[in-house]
XYZ file of C-alpha atoms in Angstrom:
688
model
C -71.191 55.507 18.980
C -73.991 53.127 18.109
C -77.351 53.229 19.857
C -79.746 50.346 20.077
C -83.355 51.546 19.986
C -85.673 50.267 22.635
C -88.500 48.130 21.410
C -91.771 50.076 20.783
C -90.126 53.465 21.435
C -89.532 56.068 18.773
C -86.021 56.627 17.596
C -85.672 60.032 19.197
C -83.078 61.553 21.408
C -83.510 60.322 24.927
C -85.172 57.074 23.907
C -81.943 55.152 23.178
C -79.072 54.122 25.356
C -75.467 53.094 24.807
C -74.450 49.437 24.794
C -71.532 49.350 27.191
C -70.443 45.814 26.201
C -69.731 46.670 22.567
C -66.093 47.309 21.782
C -65.947 47.024 17.984
C -67.317 49.904 15.922
C -65.759 49.142 12.525
C -67.704 49.068 9.314
C -67.900 45.827 7.372
C -66.085 45.499 4.041
C -68.325 45.717 0.964
C -65.635 45.644 -1.721
C -63.714 42.563 -2.783
C -61.743 41.215 -5.753
C -62.630 38.131 -7.708
C -60.470 36.899 -10.610
C -58.791 40.313 -10.734
C -62.025 42.320 -10.901
C -63.535 44.568 -8.231
C -66.858 43.218 -7.004
C -69.400 45.092 -4.832
C -70.741 42.900 -2.069
C -73.891 43.606 -0.138
C -73.268 44.055 3.578
C -74.732 41.419 5.815
C -73.678 43.007 9.129
C -73.740 46.608 10.311
C -71.302 48.724 12.290
C -69.508 46.707 14.914
C -70.487 43.391 13.324
C -74.151 43.643 14.281
C -76.312 41.591 11.942
C -78.730 43.569 9.780
C -82.428 42.875 9.572
C -83.646 40.343 7.060
C -86.380 42.422 5.453
C -84.136 44.663 3.442
C -84.841 46.303 0.151
C -84.417 44.191 -2.909
C -82.145 45.134 -5.748
C -85.101 46.190 -7.891
C -86.334 48.536 -5.166
C -82.886 49.975 -4.719
C -82.615 50.572 -8.464
C -85.996 52.244 -8.486
C -85.042 54.570 -5.638
C -81.760 55.374 -7.317
C -83.427 56.262 -10.605
C -86.460 58.079 -9.158
C -86.398 61.819 -9.482
C -88.967 64.467 -8.443
C -91.376 65.125 -11.250
C -91.733 68.766 -10.423
C -88.060 69.403 -10.806
C -87.009 67.167 -13.672
C -90.288 66.247 -15.284
C -91.601 62.813 -16.148
C -88.773 60.167 -15.828
C -87.896 58.016 -18.770
C -88.774 54.354 -18.658
C -85.725 52.106 -18.264
C -85.277 49.577 -21.098
C -86.439 46.098 -20.362
C -83.717 43.600 -19.545
C -83.013 40.898 -22.123
C -84.973 37.715 -21.384
C -82.820 34.696 -20.615
C -84.559 31.318 -20.126
C -83.902 29.376 -16.951
C -82.288 26.380 -18.666
C -79.713 28.772 -20.127
C -79.188 30.974 -17.117
C -78.883 28.081 -14.669
C -77.214 25.548 -16.975
C -74.718 23.358 -15.064
C -75.506 25.154 -11.825
C -76.210 22.668 -9.062
C -76.774 23.187 -5.358
C -75.097 20.571 -3.186
C -76.106 19.760 0.396
C -74.482 17.312 2.805
C -77.006 15.180 4.670
C -77.463 11.857 6.400
C -80.261 9.532 7.379
C -80.648 6.877 10.036
C -81.388 3.255 9.169
C -82.498 0.609 11.689
C -80.531 -2.652 11.960
C -82.839 -5.119 13.743
C -80.904 -8.383 13.178
C -77.503 -7.491 14.603
C -76.099 -7.672 18.122
C -73.241 -5.298 17.384
C -75.304 -2.334 16.094
C -78.941 -1.194 16.377
C -78.938 1.559 13.800
C -76.705 2.753 11.045
C -75.885 6.292 9.916
C -75.556 6.639 6.158
C -74.125 9.841 4.703
C -75.507 11.175 1.404
C -75.235 14.166 -0.946
C -78.399 15.956 -2.106
C -78.111 17.703 -5.490
C -80.580 20.405 -6.633
C -80.453 21.270 -10.344
C -81.474 24.917 -10.901
C -82.189 24.527 -14.602
C -85.271 22.303 -14.099
C -85.783 22.228 -10.258
C -84.995 18.507 -10.152
C -83.211 16.709 -7.323
C -81.151 13.536 -6.832
C -79.677 11.768 -3.807
C -76.276 10.082 -4.054
C -74.481 8.021 -1.412
C -70.673 7.941 -1.632
C -69.353 4.434 -2.164
C -67.457 3.065 0.845
C -65.100 0.164 0.103
C -65.963 -3.188 1.700
C -69.143 -1.775 3.306
C -71.322 -4.632 2.094
C -74.181 -2.207 1.310
C -75.462 -1.348 -2.190
C -74.394 2.294 -2.552
C -74.311 4.928 -5.208
C -77.464 6.524 -6.609
C -80.265 6.232 -4.023
C -82.795 8.503 -5.800
C -82.390 9.291 -9.443
C -82.767 12.823 -10.774
C -86.408 13.953 -10.712
C -88.748 16.553 -9.219
C -89.647 15.501 -5.693
C -92.925 16.297 -3.930
C -92.853 17.785 -0.452
C -96.477 17.260 0.659
C -99.677 15.444 -0.148
C -100.928 18.319 -2.307
C -98.298 17.561 -4.940
C -96.127 20.627 -4.366
C -92.499 20.140 -5.362
C -89.387 21.131 -3.525
C -87.929 24.486 -4.520
C -84.492 25.884 -3.762
C -86.186 28.334 -1.433
C -87.230 25.367 0.731
C -83.642 24.173 1.233
C -81.431 25.336 4.064
C -78.915 24.030 6.567
C -80.160 22.396 9.719
C -83.527 21.215 8.351
C -85.137 17.832 7.738
C -86.239 16.709 4.279
C -88.686 13.852 3.936
C -88.391 12.077 0.591
C -90.341 8.910 -0.086
C -90.844 8.255 3.615
C -87.170 8.634 4.484
C -86.035 11.656 6.497
C -82.746 13.296 5.566
C -81.015 15.733 7.903
C -79.231 18.526 5.985
C -76.127 19.592 7.876
C -74.091 21.689 5.445
C -73.673 22.867 1.856
C -70.832 23.816 -0.432
C -69.505 27.312 -1.120
C -71.451 27.853 -4.362
C -74.746 26.887 -2.710
C -74.076 29.238 0.213
C -73.324 32.207 -2.058
C -76.324 31.532 -4.289
C -78.808 31.295 -1.401
C -77.413 34.411 0.285
C -77.636 36.303 -2.991
C -81.295 35.375 -3.179
C -81.890 36.812 0.287
C -82.153 33.539 2.167
C -80.584 33.523 5.579
C -78.681 30.274 6.033
C -78.693 28.426 9.300
C -75.355 27.679 10.886
C -73.758 24.398 9.729
C -74.030 21.303 11.846
C -71.549 18.532 12.486
C -71.972 15.428 10.361
C -73.224 12.494 12.377
C -70.918 9.471 12.363
C -71.829 5.805 12.231
C -71.047 4.236 15.648
C -70.229 0.812 14.211
C -67.842 2.265 11.661
C -66.080 4.249 14.334
C -65.853 1.122 16.444
C -64.140 -0.689 13.592
C -61.605 2.102 13.297
C -60.448 1.604 16.835
C -57.343 -0.576 17.236
C -58.067 -4.177 18.082
C -57.169 -5.552 21.429
C -53.887 -7.385 21.343
C -53.577 -10.606 23.240
C -49.869 -11.097 23.796
C -48.939 -14.743 24.076
C -45.507 -15.691 25.353
C -43.476 -17.028 22.423
C -39.839 -17.651 21.722
C -40.129 -16.205 18.200
C -42.451 -13.641 16.691
C -43.695 -15.276 13.489
C -45.681 -12.225 12.443
C -42.580 -10.076 12.605
C -40.721 -12.655 10.574
C -43.482 -12.702 7.978
C -43.585 -8.910 7.682
C -39.814 -8.523 7.658
C -38.830 -11.268 5.236
C -41.857 -11.285 2.956
C -40.874 -12.004 -0.679
C -37.270 -12.698 0.304
C -36.045 -16.058 -0.963
C -32.620 -17.680 -0.824
C -31.710 -19.477 -4.022
C -29.167 -22.307 -4.128
C -27.921 -24.296 -7.110
C -27.373 -27.989 -6.359
C -26.801 -31.318 -8.067
C -27.909 -34.837 -7.221
C -25.283 -37.387 -8.243
C -26.914 -40.787 -8.715
C -24.334 -42.264 -11.066
C -23.518 -45.088 -8.624
C -26.900 -46.745 -9.174
C -28.014 -48.513 -12.315
C -29.012 -46.072 -15.058
C -28.265 -43.209 -12.653
C -27.143 -39.777 -13.754
C -26.112 -36.389 -12.410
C -29.086 -33.990 -12.404
C -29.290 -30.261 -11.626
C -31.782 -28.654 -9.205
C -32.622 -25.242 -7.725
C -33.384 -25.094 -3.977
C -35.519 -22.166 -2.739
C -35.508 -21.290 0.961
C -38.321 -18.864 1.934
C -37.229 -16.684 4.840
C -40.775 -15.637 5.706
C -41.814 -19.082 6.998
C -38.656 -21.275 6.774
C -40.090 -23.469 4.018
C -38.071 -25.266 1.337
C -38.887 -25.905 -2.306
C -36.846 -27.933 -4.825
C -37.214 -27.269 -8.538
C -35.795 -29.392 -11.325
C -33.808 -27.811 -14.136
C -34.789 -29.180 -17.536
C -32.652 -29.045 -20.634
C -33.766 -29.325 -24.210
C -34.121 -32.885 -25.508
C -33.235 -34.457 -22.155
C -36.008 -37.042 -22.586
C -37.837 -36.152 -19.355
C -41.318 -34.810 -18.749
C -41.261 -31.046 -18.046
C -42.481 -31.463 -14.460
C -41.456 -28.287 -12.591
C -41.235 -29.402 -8.968
C -39.357 -32.212 -7.327
C -40.660 -31.231 -3.859
C -43.490 -28.851 -3.010
C -42.935 -25.934 -0.676
C -42.953 -27.206 2.909
C -41.012 -27.207 6.132
C -38.373 -29.892 6.224
C -37.580 -31.746 9.482
C -33.912 -32.184 10.261
C -34.066 -34.270 13.461
C -37.139 -36.287 14.464
C -37.984 -37.522 17.933
C -37.207 -41.120 18.707
C -40.810 -42.254 18.823
C -41.694 -40.525 15.556
C -40.024 -43.020 13.246
C -43.274 -44.915 12.768
C -45.260 -41.720 12.287
C -47.448 -42.000 9.144
C -45.917 -39.061 7.291
C -47.663 -39.916 4.042
C -51.067 -39.541 5.727
C -50.637 -36.922 8.451
C -48.651 -33.710 8.537
C -45.622 -33.491 10.772
C -46.061 -31.061 13.657
C -43.630 -29.609 16.160
C -44.321 -32.506 18.530
C -42.657 -34.999 16.156
C -39.661 -32.813 15.205
C -36.761 -31.802 17.403
C -35.076 -29.549 14.845
C -36.133 -28.072 11.497
C -33.933 -27.058 8.608
C -32.959 -23.378 8.787
C -30.948 -21.017 6.583
C -27.693 -21.832 8.368
C -27.942 -25.462 7.197
C -27.644 -24.454 3.533
C -23.960 -23.778 2.930
C -22.314 -23.657 -0.475
C -19.812 -26.471 -0.883
C -21.448 -28.879 1.581
C -23.842 -31.778 0.946
C -27.410 -31.685 2.232
C -29.721 -34.682 2.638
C -33.424 -34.000 1.994
C -35.978 -36.811 1.834
C -33.276 -39.419 1.388
C -31.505 -37.628 -1.458
C -28.101 -36.042 -0.961
C -27.804 -32.720 -2.768
C -24.488 -30.954 -3.230
C -24.812 -27.148 -3.205
C -22.285 -25.627 -5.583
C -23.494 -22.017 -6.013
C -26.087 -19.400 -5.001
C -27.426 -16.065 -6.278
C -26.086 -12.577 -5.268
C -28.956 -11.898 -2.809
C -28.143 -15.106 -0.926
C -24.471 -14.141 -0.731
C -25.364 -10.704 0.648
C -27.756 -12.247 3.193
C -25.144 -14.707 4.476
C -22.608 -11.891 4.706
C -24.920 -9.707 6.818
C -26.599 -12.452 8.845
C -23.852 -15.006 9.466
C -20.717 -13.053 8.535
C -19.808 -15.477 5.713
C -18.407 -13.395 2.889
C -16.440 -15.911 0.852
C -18.991 -18.411 -0.410
C -17.185 -20.348 -3.160
C -18.377 -21.096 -6.670
C -17.654 -24.749 -7.330
C -17.313 -25.981 -10.879
C -19.406 -29.144 -11.243
C -19.399 -29.303 -15.031
C -18.585 -32.697 -16.401
C -15.019 -32.809 -17.625
C -14.453 -34.514 -20.906
C -12.689 -37.831 -20.377
C -9.378 -38.327 -22.136
C -9.780 -39.672 -25.632
C -9.824 -43.439 -25.651
C -7.649 -45.063 -28.228
C -9.916 -47.016 -30.436
C -8.860 -50.632 -30.741
C -10.196 -52.431 -33.739
C -11.271 -56.057 -33.364
C -9.194 -58.673 -35.135
C -9.988 -59.239 -38.754
C -12.235 -62.246 -39.240
C -11.345 -62.820 -42.857
C -14.744 -61.944 -44.366
C -14.909 -59.099 -46.853
C -12.487 -56.244 -47.227
C -10.766 -54.845 -44.167
C -11.700 -51.254 -45.062
C -15.332 -52.258 -45.456
C -15.449 -54.236 -42.192
C -13.769 -51.439 -40.213
C -16.645 -49.063 -41.017
C -18.847 -51.046 -38.607
C -16.517 -49.999 -35.769
C -16.814 -46.258 -36.526
C -20.524 -45.584 -37.130
C -23.798 -47.317 -36.373
C -24.878 -47.306 -39.997
C -21.715 -48.035 -41.972
C -21.040 -46.399 -45.280
C -18.978 -47.713 -48.130
C -15.341 -46.584 -47.989
C -14.414 -43.779 -50.320
C -12.938 -44.755 -53.644
C -10.362 -43.039 -55.819
C -12.677 -41.881 -58.579
C -9.853 -40.469 -60.723
C -8.009 -43.761 -60.573
C -11.164 -45.665 -61.470
C -11.826 -43.449 -64.491
C -8.235 -43.606 -65.768
C -7.872 -47.372 -65.312
C -11.390 -48.386 -66.201
C -11.532 -51.800 -67.932
C -7.784 -52.278 -67.586
C -6.913 -55.798 -66.425
C -3.538 -57.497 -66.044
C -3.670 -61.282 -66.469
C -1.152 -63.852 -65.370
C -0.834 -67.617 -65.575
C 0.077 -69.247 -62.262
C 0.605 -72.681 -60.784
C -0.320 -73.833 -57.280
C 2.647 -74.648 -55.025
C 1.417 -77.681 -53.127
C 2.880 -80.984 -51.898
C -0.176 -82.816 -53.237
C 0.693 -84.459 -56.562
C -2.759 -83.783 -58.042
C -2.246 -80.022 -57.624
C 0.982 -79.828 -59.633
C -0.787 -79.827 -63.017
C -3.463 -77.291 -61.993
C -3.242 -73.881 -63.679
C -4.844 -70.638 -62.590
C -5.456 -67.305 -64.261
C -4.827 -64.239 -62.074
C -6.688 -61.086 -63.129
C -5.466 -57.848 -61.543
C -7.901 -54.911 -61.948
C -5.996 -51.633 -62.046
C -9.110 -49.540 -61.302
C -9.749 -51.099 -57.869
C -6.522 -53.036 -57.083
C -8.571 -56.219 -56.780
C -7.593 -59.729 -57.762
C -9.713 -62.586 -59.087
C -8.523 -66.153 -59.721
C -10.044 -68.469 -62.294
C -9.181 -72.132 -62.834
C -9.877 -73.417 -66.363
C -11.743 -76.723 -66.119
C -9.759 -79.761 -67.335
C -11.674 -82.787 -68.555
C -11.314 -85.983 -66.528
C -9.082 -84.270 -63.987
C -11.430 -84.859 -61.070
C -11.328 -81.151 -60.156
C -14.240 -78.849 -60.880
C -12.853 -75.715 -62.506
C -14.350 -72.265 -62.596
C -14.105 -69.328 -60.276
C -11.463 -69.999 -57.652
C -11.535 -66.582 -55.966
C -13.950 -63.746 -56.486
C -12.832 -60.205 -57.065
C -11.251 -58.910 -53.833
C -8.187 -57.263 -52.418
C -5.467 -59.613 -51.179
C -3.176 -58.520 -48.366
C 0.441 -59.574 -48.185
C 1.231 -62.165 -45.502
C 3.785 -59.835 -43.895
C 1.163 -57.094 -43.204
C -1.187 -56.788 -40.214
C -4.935 -56.381 -40.027
C -4.602 -52.877 -38.558
C -2.309 -51.712 -41.380
C -2.824 -54.046 -44.346
C -0.525 -53.913 -47.358
C -2.211 -55.201 -50.493
C -0.647 -56.756 -53.519
C 0.021 -54.247 -56.276
C 0.808 -54.571 -59.973
C 4.552 -54.394 -59.220
C 4.336 -57.607 -57.171
C 3.264 -59.660 -60.185
C 6.013 -60.832 -62.508
C 7.233 -64.143 -63.865
C 8.653 -66.228 -61.058
C 7.025 -64.231 -58.266
C 5.356 -66.121 -55.426
C 1.877 -64.816 -54.493
C 0.311 -66.035 -51.266
C -3.469 -65.811 -51.277
C -5.135 -66.688 -47.976
C -2.592 -69.419 -47.131
C -2.223 -70.744 -50.714
C 1.023 -70.091 -52.578
C 0.980 -69.473 -56.333
C 3.940 -69.088 -58.686
C 3.543 -66.774 -61.693
C 4.440 -68.670 -64.859
C 3.504 -66.345 -67.696
C 1.737 -63.090 -68.615
C -0.227 -61.777 -71.572
C 0.955 -59.110 -74.014
C -1.003 -56.336 -72.335
C 1.041 -56.900 -69.169
C 4.215 -56.550 -71.213
C 3.037 -53.268 -72.686
C 2.012 -52.004 -69.240
C 5.397 -52.901 -67.762
C 7.140 -51.230 -70.679
C 5.194 -47.981 -70.139
C 5.677 -48.084 -66.340
C 9.146 -49.568 -66.070
C 10.117 -47.167 -63.280
C 7.588 -48.791 -60.934
C 8.949 -52.327 -61.273
C 11.957 -53.858 -59.610
C 15.021 -55.042 -61.595
C 14.043 -58.639 -60.832
C 10.646 -58.142 -62.484
C 12.183 -56.495 -65.548
C 14.746 -59.296 -65.806
C 12.007 -61.934 -65.768
C 10.250 -60.195 -68.645
C 13.515 -59.957 -70.571
C 14.103 -63.677 -70.186
C 10.552 -64.384 -71.379
C 11.036 -62.292 -74.510
C 14.348 -64.024 -75.261
C 12.684 -67.418 -75.016
C 9.953 -66.281 -77.408
C 12.484 -65.085 -79.949
C 14.566 -68.333 -79.870
C 12.372 -71.297 -78.842
C 13.745 -74.815 -78.669
C 12.734 -77.159 -81.508
C 10.968 -79.579 -79.227
C 9.234 -76.818 -77.297
C 8.089 -75.177 -80.517
C 6.726 -78.473 -81.727
C 4.807 -79.036 -78.487
C 3.316 -75.566 -78.624
C 2.179 -75.905 -82.205
C 0.576 -79.255 -81.343
C -1.131 -77.611 -78.351
C -2.531 -74.820 -80.520
C -3.809 -77.401 -82.983
C -5.555 -79.377 -80.259
C -7.172 -76.255 -78.878
C -8.485 -75.191 -82.249
C -10.167 -78.599 -82.705
C -12.295 -78.195 -79.530
C -15.991 -77.501 -80.278
C -17.322 -73.967 -79.980
C -14.118 -72.555 -78.429
C -14.520 -68.788 -78.003
C -11.761 -66.479 -79.151
C -9.798 -64.062 -76.967
C -9.615 -60.438 -77.828
C -6.086 -60.113 -76.559
C -6.595 -56.451 -75.595
C -6.441 -57.019 -71.838
C -9.855 -55.459 -71.169
C -11.907 -58.584 -70.490
C -12.285 -60.313 -67.129
C -13.688 -63.669 -65.945
C -16.818 -62.070 -64.454
C -17.667 -60.178 -67.642
C -17.397 -63.250 -69.919
C -13.697 -63.121 -70.827
C -12.859 -65.832 -73.304
C -9.525 -66.308 -71.576
C -11.040 -67.482 -68.301
C -13.503 -69.803 -69.970
C -10.961 -71.965 -71.741
C -11.963 -75.578 -71.295
C -9.372 -78.303 -70.821
C -6.668 -76.292 -72.561
C -3.309 -74.965 -71.299
C -2.603 -71.318 -71.713
C 0.466 -70.072 -73.586
C 1.883 -67.008 -75.236
C 1.540 -68.486 -78.737
C -2.194 -68.886 -78.228
C -2.480 -65.240 -77.213
C -0.400 -64.122 -80.190
C -2.428 -66.214 -82.597
C -5.694 -64.857 -81.172
C -4.481 -61.279 -81.631
C -4.022 -61.920 -85.365
C -7.399 -63.646 -85.835
C -10.673 -61.763 -86.211
C -13.736 -62.650 -84.228
C -16.252 -64.770 -86.139
C -19.602 -63.158 -86.865
C -21.980 -63.155 -83.889
C -19.296 -63.491 -81.187
C -19.283 -59.774 -80.351
C -23.090 -59.742 -80.309
C -23.097 -62.777 -78.005
C -20.593 -61.189 -75.606
C -22.565 -57.922 -75.454
C -25.815 -59.811 -74.808
C -24.182 -61.859 -72.015
C -22.937 -58.657 -70.320
C -26.432 -57.141 -70.466
C -28.088 -60.221 -68.980
C -25.481 -60.454 -66.223
C -26.322 -56.873 -65.121
C -30.068 -57.573 -65.046
C -29.827 -60.961 -63.274
C -27.445 -60.120 -60.459
C -29.569 -61.783 -57.783
C -30.087 -65.067 -59.662
C -28.406 -68.223 -58.221
C -24.829 -68.979 -59.220
C -24.155 -70.527 -62.618
C -22.493 -73.568 -60.981
C -25.922 -74.933 -60.000
C -27.165 -74.451 -63.553
C -23.998 -75.952 -64.997
C -24.356 -79.068 -62.828
C -27.955 -79.513 -63.970
C -26.887 -79.534 -67.637
C -23.920 -81.827 -66.988
C -26.244 -84.523 -65.614
C -27.793 -84.920 -69.082
C -24.523 -84.277 -70.957
C -22.676 -87.416 -69.981
C -20.188 -87.087 -72.852
C -19.270 -83.511 -71.733
C -19.806 -82.225 -75.249
C -21.302 -78.944 -74.118
C -24.529 -79.503 -76.098
C -28.019 -80.683 -75.146
C -31.126 -81.062 -77.251
C -33.731 -78.321 -77.202
C -36.478 -80.339 -75.549
C -34.193 -81.363 -72.680
C -32.855 -77.792 -72.520
C -36.300 -76.222 -71.950
C -37.228 -78.833 -69.315
C -34.076 -78.031 -67.351
C -34.859 -74.293 -67.615
C -38.401 -74.861 -66.305
C -37.102 -76.903 -63.373
C -34.625 -74.104 -62.481
C -37.256 -71.319 -62.904
C -35.184 -69.526 -65.539
C -37.002 -66.628 -67.271
C -36.912 -68.126 -70.760
C -39.873 -65.969 -71.847
C -37.796 -62.815 -71.566
C -36.818 -61.221 -74.885
C -33.109 -61.112 -73.967
C -33.109 -64.806 -72.927
C -34.835 -65.776 -76.178
C -32.158 -63.912 -78.130
C -29.441 -65.640 -76.082
C -30.983 -69.074 -76.838
C -31.012 -68.169 -80.523
C -27.308 -67.252 -80.501
C -26.420 -70.406 -78.505
C -28.336 -72.721 -80.845
C -26.177 -75.234 -82.772
C -28.068 -76.690 -85.622
C -31.775 -77.356 -85.378
C -31.991 -79.444 -82.190
C -28.825 -78.631 -80.220
C -28.007 -75.768 -77.844
C -24.544 -74.831 -76.514
C -25.252 -74.573 -72.784
C -21.677 -73.381 -71.979
C -22.376 -69.940 -73.453
C -25.880 -69.944 -71.976
C -24.605 -70.624 -68.432
C -22.118 -67.741 -68.685
C -24.976 -65.251 -68.728
C -26.013 -66.312 -65.183
C -22.555 -65.981 -63.582
C -22.373 -63.868 -60.406
């Protein structure tokens, strides 16, 4: 039983009475465990939970009473050793007292609030008795928050005394720099520290709240407006959900039109449409991303809205009867937007799932809109116009920049400088053409034919090149599949038709005979028989025919400056062949045989080599016929010679490069005597 002594009465029997309202008589717990260790705790309440008096003995006094012993019994007590000195900055390092407080701030310029409550934290640092005030940062408060008072020792009165931890407690006011802070609570460490120092803490108070902040936390008043559709719900439900369609715009019917690919986005959150253009590499278009910006698209306008200035003002619901919705975008159906008809051929998986759940359409097709390759068109070549070779002209029909047709290099190397020559007569009803003779040169390396007509004096026909080197097609062949004359088509008695002119082969040279002998399998029996008859005639000539031939050889030998033939079958008219330059002389086998036995006079080989060199360097110079005509004007006797003074004047008038070293050497070789020059050999150097 606990007795409560009466004030100002001694604590003696009879002076106390029993408290009849008290029901608890337990003793408070003084032992506890902290981090696994037993800790003795000083009691703060007595038996039955009654609070003890504040003025209790300190720990030093309790230690002194515990260690004090009667001197008479035990003698003089020993002095206890002094405790080790620990400085305050070490003992109280990182030990901070934290108090929760607030202060009131007036708001004079606002109709919604008159004052504002601002919550702060007051920190007291035990190591140096300094203090700081921090305000927790509140997002979107619009007030500079954070450190209100930096760490320092704060004065509490006009005498300059500083705040000490003994001055701090719950439920008190602290005035710092003219601003009053109300301390309402502290943390657990601060409470234990102050109680251990014998300070009785006041009960905690409730933190004051800011009325304006609490007003903002209340739900806003909702003004419900009658509406057929809740747009806010649509926005919140379908935010970031977009239907994607793949479409094409076919404009091939218009001039320069084409089929272009687009992506149509339909935003479910606000029923807007966006059209994006798909660009491909090297399509020649600017990489502009959008064909149409994101906007609502009207489907049906009111009747009076046709003249509405859409390019100036936005279309509102008053001008539109119906807008485009998701159900209008169906795969496989056309859709007209802003005058363009788009065909939707596919969509993404999310769009398919949305249509399946929303509209019950589960079989959206995937339409193949890729351009199918047209069937190959049979290329029809234009008719041959007669200019150039057919193979060379056909290259212009295949590529933009034609290339030369491929040549048989092996054939060109094997048959290089191999030429078959034939003597032919022109088959013509004109009497003047019966005595004309032509030399056919067939080049085995390229299967080309050239025709040369030896000039005949006083015949009235200008001789020279009759046909340049070219391939000649047979008259029975077509332009699409030409068949050219070959070496087997040339034999004595054969008829060769060259561009509408018919020639009859009269004779051949010895090289042709050797070639036919080595390649007899390629020739027909008719060709071999013609050669056999020719050889028989050579072996047994008629007396009159032999006499005429010998007279012909004699006449030819008497002509001035007549060049010899090599008789090896390797020369051609274009390269200065002596056979094609025969002047006013018939061609026969005896001449060829006699030339094979004779040796070339000195300087002829040098002259021929020099003419070949000059021909290669002067390919672009005008044809020799113009030069030949200029010399013939002053050579009225057709002797083939002009004097040197006249020769150089003609060269100056024709702009011939007579100062060149090769031309000077050619003039030296063509000189005849001291004042004459053989212009026949000189003109040969300028042949094309």
